[in-house]
Amino acid sequence: MLFDSHCHLNSDKFDENDILEMIHTARDHNVVQILVPGYDMDSSQRAVELADDWQGLYAAVGIHPNDANGATEEMYQKLRDWAQLPHVVAIGEIGLDYHWDTTPKEVQFEVFRRQIRLAKEVKLPIVIHDREAHADIVQVLREEGAKEIGGIMHCFSGSWEMAKECMDMNFMISFGGPVTYKNAKRPQEVASKVPLDYLLVETDSPYLTPEPHRGKPNQPLYVRHVAEKIAELRGMEFEEICRITSENAERIFNVRNPFVSL
């Protein structure tokens, strides 16, 4: 069985029929657990609703750096309230994004730091969005003592040296569709080296669709291609990568597979 550790079923690109079909198709192919991360207040609310409606779906709630303008105390309190719900298992996705010039860096830093502190308060791991901000991400995580709660480096694109620093702070390293791309030498190098107990797989659906479906909208079913590529890179059986990454996700999110009898 597989755990898609980052999938935006709460995206406005999907309607209810899309979501229903994708979940059933994924489950037919043993992708049975999915983390749905928020990126603003509306998407966080939707993640919570999906996690309430579907066994095996879990929510993360948070404010993405590209949506950090206008963050208020009321929003932080709402995140705090959601964090008490049983199917909310992380704060995220949060972090820094220097690719899009939509939010001043000082605002991104403030909102990122506030949410790390909130996560420490509610004792949940954090899901990190890092786009072209590697050094600053590591610095903020260190300064804020994020090692206390740990979390996930979502769709990791940094170096092996950065991966080691993140793992030293109790962060798992998650790989998505880009690890399947022909010229993705750095993600493939890191994916082949990460210790197995720090390894996760994801889709980031509807984005970053893996080969051989690149160019189409991503969906949770396609996490299988990510796991297959990592198994190939490491010279391991696909089923073993499925088992290991699912157990890792269950451990960091403190959940258990509802489809497996104890």
GROMACS .gro file of C-alpha atoms in nm:
model
  262
    1MET     CA    1   0.000   0.000   0.000
    2LEU     CA    2   0.110   0.359  -0.062
    3PHE     CA    3   0.077   0.688   0.125
    4ASP     CA    4   0.073   1.004  -0.089
    5SER     CA    5   0.227   1.244   0.161
    6HIS     CA    6   0.129   1.566  -0.023
    7CYS     CA    7  -0.173   1.591  -0.252
    8HIS     CA    8  -0.393   1.897  -0.313
    9LEU     CA    9  -0.732   1.732  -0.348
   10ASN     CA   10  -0.852   2.065  -0.207
   11SER     CA   11  -0.742   2.247  -0.523
   12ASP     CA   12  -1.006   2.449  -0.704
   13LYS     CA   13  -0.891   2.268  -1.019
   14PHE     CA   14  -1.091   1.966  -0.896
   15ASP     CA   15  -1.466   1.938  -0.861
   16GLU     CA   16  -1.647   1.683  -0.644
   17ASN     CA   17  -1.669   1.428  -0.923
   18ASP     CA   18  -1.295   1.460  -0.991
   19ILE     CA   19  -1.215   1.402  -0.624
   20LEU     CA   20  -1.446   1.101  -0.598
   21GLU     CA   21  -1.300   0.941  -0.909
   22MET     CA   22  -0.937   1.008  -0.808
   23ILE     CA   23  -0.978   0.865  -0.460
   24HIS     CA   24  -1.149   0.549  -0.584
   25THR     CA   25  -0.898   0.501  -0.866
   26ALA     CA   26  -0.608   0.547  -0.624
   27ARG     CA   27  -0.755   0.297  -0.379
   28ASP     CA   28  -0.811   0.045  -0.655
   29HIS     CA   29  -0.432   0.058  -0.701
   30ASN     CA   30  -0.345   0.050  -0.328
   31VAL     CA   31  -0.283   0.423  -0.278
   32VAL     CA   32  -0.495   0.429   0.036
   33GLN     CA   33  -0.366   0.714   0.253
   34ILE     CA   34  -0.330   1.078   0.147
   35LEU     CA   35  -0.224   1.398   0.322
   36VAL     CA   36  -0.417   1.702   0.195
   37PRO     CA   37  -0.223   2.021   0.283
   38GLY     CA   38  -0.375   2.367   0.302
   39TYR     CA   39  -0.214   2.675   0.152
   40ASP     CA   40  -0.457   2.943   0.269
   41MET     CA   41  -0.761   2.955   0.494
   42ASP     CA   42  -1.014   2.833   0.237
   43SER     CA   43  -0.800   2.541   0.123
   44SER     CA   44  -0.722   2.450   0.484
   45GLN     CA   45  -1.094   2.441   0.561
   46ARG     CA   46  -1.146   2.220   0.255
   47ALA     CA   47  -0.865   1.989   0.367
   48VAL     CA   48  -1.032   1.951   0.704
   49GLU     CA   49  -1.366   1.870   0.537
   50LEU     CA   50  -1.210   1.608   0.310
   51ALA     CA   51  -1.030   1.444   0.602
   52ASP     CA   52  -1.359   1.431   0.792
   53ASP     CA   53  -1.540   1.275   0.495
   54TRP     CA   54  -1.287   1.011   0.391
   55GLN     CA   55  -1.115   0.743   0.594
   56GLY     CA   56  -0.744   0.743   0.514
   57LEU     CA   57  -0.735   1.114   0.427
   58TYR     CA   58  -0.562   1.356   0.665
   59ALA     CA   59  -0.536   1.734   0.670
   60ALA     CA   60  -0.256   1.983   0.719
   61VAL     CA   61  -0.355   2.344   0.775
   62GLY     CA   62  -0.142   2.647   0.706
   63ILE     CA   63  -0.060   2.961   0.511
   64HIS     CA   64   0.167   2.924   0.206
   65PRO     CA   65   0.430   3.197   0.156
   66ASN     CA   66   0.259   3.313  -0.164
   67ASP     CA   67  -0.060   3.366   0.039
   68ALA     CA   68   0.106   3.526   0.341
   69ASN     CA   69  -0.001   3.885   0.271
   70GLY     CA   70  -0.271   3.989   0.514
   71ALA     CA   71  -0.219   3.712   0.768
   72THR     CA   72  -0.401   3.811   1.088
   73GLU     CA   73  -0.421   3.701   1.449
   74GLU     CA   74  -0.766   3.562   1.373
   75MET     CA   75  -0.611   3.337   1.107
   76TYR     CA   76  -0.347   3.205   1.346
   77GLN     CA   77  -0.618   3.134   1.601
   78LYS     CA   78  -0.821   2.947   1.340
   79LEU     CA   79  -0.517   2.734   1.256
   80ARG     CA   80  -0.477   2.667   1.627
   81ASP     CA   81  -0.841   2.561   1.652
   82TRP     CA   82  -0.817   2.330   1.350
   83ALA     CA   83  -0.503   2.173   1.497
   84GLN     CA   84  -0.716   2.025   1.776
   85LEU     CA   85  -0.923   1.820   1.532
   86PRO     CA   86  -0.845   1.447   1.513
   87HIS     CA   87  -0.770   1.431   1.139
   88VAL     CA   88  -0.546   1.740   1.134
   89VAL     CA   89  -0.196   1.594   1.157
   90ALA     CA   90   0.040   1.876   1.053
   91ILE     CA   91   0.082   2.250   1.000
   92GLY     CA   92   0.147   2.329   0.637
   93GLU     CA   93   0.231   2.391   0.383
   94ILE     CA   94   0.447   2.675   0.510
   95GLY     CA   95   0.786   2.814   0.418
   96LEU     CA   96   0.952   3.053   0.173
   97ASP     CA   97   0.909   3.105  -0.201
   98TYR     CA   98   1.151   3.331  -0.389
   99HIS     CA   99   1.032   3.229  -0.735
  100TRP     CA  100   0.712   3.431  -0.744
  101ASP     CA  101   0.730   3.800  -0.654
  102THR     CA  102   0.392   3.809  -0.479
  103THR     CA  103   0.484   3.847  -0.112
  104PRO     CA  104   0.765   4.059   0.038
  105LYS     CA  105   1.036   3.849   0.197
  106GLU     CA  106   0.992   4.011   0.536
  107VAL     CA  107   0.624   3.909   0.534
  108GLN     CA  108   0.712   3.554   0.431
  109PHE     CA  109   0.966   3.529   0.714
  110GLU     CA  110   0.722   3.659   0.974
  111VAL     CA  111   0.438   3.426   0.871
  112PHE     CA  112   0.674   3.129   0.844
  113ARG     CA  113   0.818   3.189   1.191
  114ARG     CA  114   0.476   3.241   1.346
  115GLN     CA  115   0.351   2.910   1.209
  116ILE     CA  116   0.657   2.719   1.329
  117ARG     CA  117   0.591   2.857   1.678
  118LEU     CA  118   0.225   2.765   1.649
  119ALA     CA  119   0.318   2.410   1.545
  120LYS     CA  120   0.546   2.379   1.848
  121GLU     CA  121   0.259   2.499   2.065
  122VAL     CA  122   0.013   2.243   1.929
  123LYS     CA  123   0.282   1.974   1.896
  124LEU     CA  124   0.234   1.895   1.528
  125PRO     CA  125   0.500   1.847   1.258
  126ILE     CA  126   0.536   2.103   0.980
  127VAL     CA  127   0.522   2.061   0.602
  128ILE     CA  128   0.782   2.283   0.436
  129HIS     CA  129   0.747   2.459   0.101
  130ASP     CA  130   1.091   2.566  -0.022
  131ARG     CA  131   1.130   2.725  -0.361
  132GLU     CA  132   1.467   2.883  -0.438
  133ALA     CA  133   1.513   2.961  -0.067
  134HIS     CA  134   1.726   2.670   0.056
  135ALA     CA  135   1.971   2.853   0.284
  136ASP     CA  136   1.706   3.074   0.444
  137ILE     CA  137   1.476   2.777   0.506
  138VAL     CA  138   1.749   2.593   0.695
  139GLN     CA  139   1.841   2.905   0.891
  140VAL     CA  140   1.484   2.974   1.003
  141LEU     CA  141   1.427   2.610   1.101
  142ARG     CA  142   1.742   2.622   1.313
  143GLU     CA  143   1.666   2.958   1.472
  144GLU     CA  144   1.308   2.859   1.558
  145GLY     CA  145   1.406   2.523   1.709
  146ALA     CA  146   1.196   2.330   1.459
  147LYS     CA  147   1.387   2.014   1.551
  148GLU     CA  148   1.151   1.989   1.847
  149ILE     CA  149   0.861   1.894   1.617
  150GLY     CA  150   1.029   1.796   1.291
  151GLY     CA  151   0.834   1.753   0.975
  152ILE     CA  152   0.860   1.705   0.599
  153MET     CA  153   1.066   1.876   0.333
  154HIS     CA  154   0.797   1.866   0.065
  155CYS     CA  155   0.907   1.796  -0.294
  156PHE     CA  156   1.271   1.827  -0.196
  157SER     CA  157   1.491   2.008  -0.450
  158GLY     CA  158   1.799   2.087  -0.242
  159SER     CA  159   2.143   1.931  -0.230
  160TRP     CA  160   2.257   1.622  -0.041
  161GLU     CA  161   2.431   1.853   0.207
  162MET     CA  162   2.103   2.037   0.271
  163ALA     CA  163   1.918   1.706   0.307
  164LYS     CA  164   2.163   1.600   0.579
  165GLU     CA  165   2.109   1.929   0.764
  166CYS     CA  166   1.732   1.884   0.745
  167MET     CA  167   1.745   1.524   0.863
  168ASP     CA  168   1.959   1.636   1.158
  169MET     CA  169   1.659   1.854   1.253
  170ASN     CA  170   1.414   1.560   1.236
  171PHE     CA  171   1.282   1.638   0.888
  172MET     CA  172   1.187   1.369   0.643
  173ILE     CA  173   1.278   1.414   0.277
  174SER     CA  174   0.987   1.378   0.035
  175PHE     CA  175   1.013   1.329  -0.340
  176GLY     CA  176   0.752   1.391  -0.607
  177GLY     CA  177   0.722   1.382  -0.984
  178PRO     CA  178   1.049   1.566  -1.062
  179VAL     CA  179   1.253   1.268  -0.941
  180THR     CA  180   1.121   1.080  -1.248
  181TYR     CA  181   1.237   1.345  -1.498
  182LYS     CA  182   1.527   1.248  -1.723
  183ASN     CA  183   1.748   1.545  -1.632
  184ALA     CA  184   1.665   1.557  -1.259
  185LYS     CA  185   2.015   1.457  -1.153
  186ARG     CA  186   2.017   1.625  -0.811
  187PRO     CA  187   1.681   1.490  -0.685
  188GLN     CA  188   1.779   1.146  -0.811
  189GLU     CA  189   2.115   1.163  -0.636
  190VAL     CA  190   1.954   1.264  -0.306
  191ALA     CA  191   1.675   1.006  -0.341
  192SER     CA  192   1.936   0.734  -0.383
  193LYS     CA  193   2.120   0.841  -0.064
  194VAL     CA  194   1.854   0.937   0.191
  195PRO     CA  195   1.839   0.681   0.474
  196LEU     CA  196   1.528   0.471   0.430
  197ASP     CA  197   1.368   0.585   0.756
  198TYR     CA  198   1.370   0.947   0.632
  199LEU     CA  199   1.217   0.880   0.289
  200LEU     CA  200   0.869   0.984   0.171
  201VAL     CA  201   0.687   0.995  -0.163
  202GLU     CA  202   0.421   1.237  -0.285
  203THR     CA  203   0.245   1.373  -0.592
  204ASP     CA  204   0.182   1.742  -0.512
  205SER     CA  205  -0.124   1.680  -0.728
  206PRO     CA  206  -0.244   1.851  -0.947
  207TYR     CA  207   0.110   1.979  -1.007
  208LEU     CA  208   0.446   1.820  -1.102
  209THR     CA  209   0.305   1.517  -1.280
  210PRO     CA  210   0.559   1.234  -1.304
  211GLU     CA  211   0.669   1.050  -1.614
  212PRO     CA  212   0.508   0.891  -1.811
  213HIS     CA  213   0.205   1.122  -1.760
  214ARG     CA  214   0.390   1.455  -1.768
  215GLY     CA  215   0.176   1.724  -1.926
  216LYS     CA  216  -0.147   1.592  -1.772
  217PRO     CA  217  -0.298   1.694  -1.437
  218ASN     CA  218  -0.141   1.497  -1.154
  219GLN     CA  219  -0.345   1.268  -0.929
  220PRO     CA  220  -0.273   1.048  -0.624
  221LEU     CA  221  -0.260   0.730  -0.833
  222TYR     CA  222   0.061   0.859  -0.993
  223VAL     CA  223   0.255   0.842  -0.666
  224ARG     CA  224   0.323   0.484  -0.777
  225HIS     CA  225   0.555   0.617  -1.050
  226VAL     CA  226   0.755   0.812  -0.792
  227ALA     CA  227   0.793   0.502  -0.576
  228GLU     CA  228   0.889   0.293  -0.879
  229LYS     CA  229   1.161   0.541  -0.978
  230ILE     CA  230   1.306   0.550  -0.628
  231ALA     CA  231   1.304   0.170  -0.614
  232GLU     CA  232   1.493   0.167  -0.944
  233LEU     CA  233   1.747   0.425  -0.822
  234ARG     CA  234   1.813   0.228  -0.506
  235GLY     CA  235   1.805  -0.120  -0.657
  236MET     CA  236   1.514  -0.221  -0.434
  237GLU     CA  237   1.178  -0.388  -0.480
  238PHE     CA  238   0.886  -0.152  -0.548
  239GLU     CA  239   0.682  -0.320  -0.273
  240GLU     CA  240   0.955  -0.253  -0.019
  241ILE     CA  241   0.967   0.118  -0.103
  242CYS     CA  242   0.587   0.128  -0.070
  243ARG     CA  243   0.601  -0.032   0.274
  244ILE     CA  244   0.887   0.183   0.404
  245THR     CA  245   0.755   0.518   0.282
  246SER     CA  246   0.404   0.442   0.410
  247GLU     CA  247   0.535   0.347   0.753
  248ASN     CA  248   0.746   0.664   0.759
  249ALA     CA  249   0.444   0.881   0.675
  250GLU     CA  250   0.234   0.709   0.940
  251ARG     CA  251   0.509   0.772   1.195
  252ILE     CA  252   0.563   1.142   1.122
  253PHE     CA  253   0.187   1.212   1.106
  254ASN     CA  254   0.114   0.984   1.403
  255VAL     CA  255  -0.158   0.786   1.221
  256ARG     CA  256  -0.215   0.424   1.133
  257ASN     CA  257  -0.350   0.271   0.816
  258PRO     CA  258  -0.725   0.227   0.872
  259PHE     CA  259  -0.738  -0.042   0.604
  260VAL     CA  260  -0.501  -0.280   0.784
  261SER     CA  261  -0.624  -0.488   1.075
  262LEU     CA  262  -0.412  -0.488   1.388
   0.00000   0.00000   0.00000
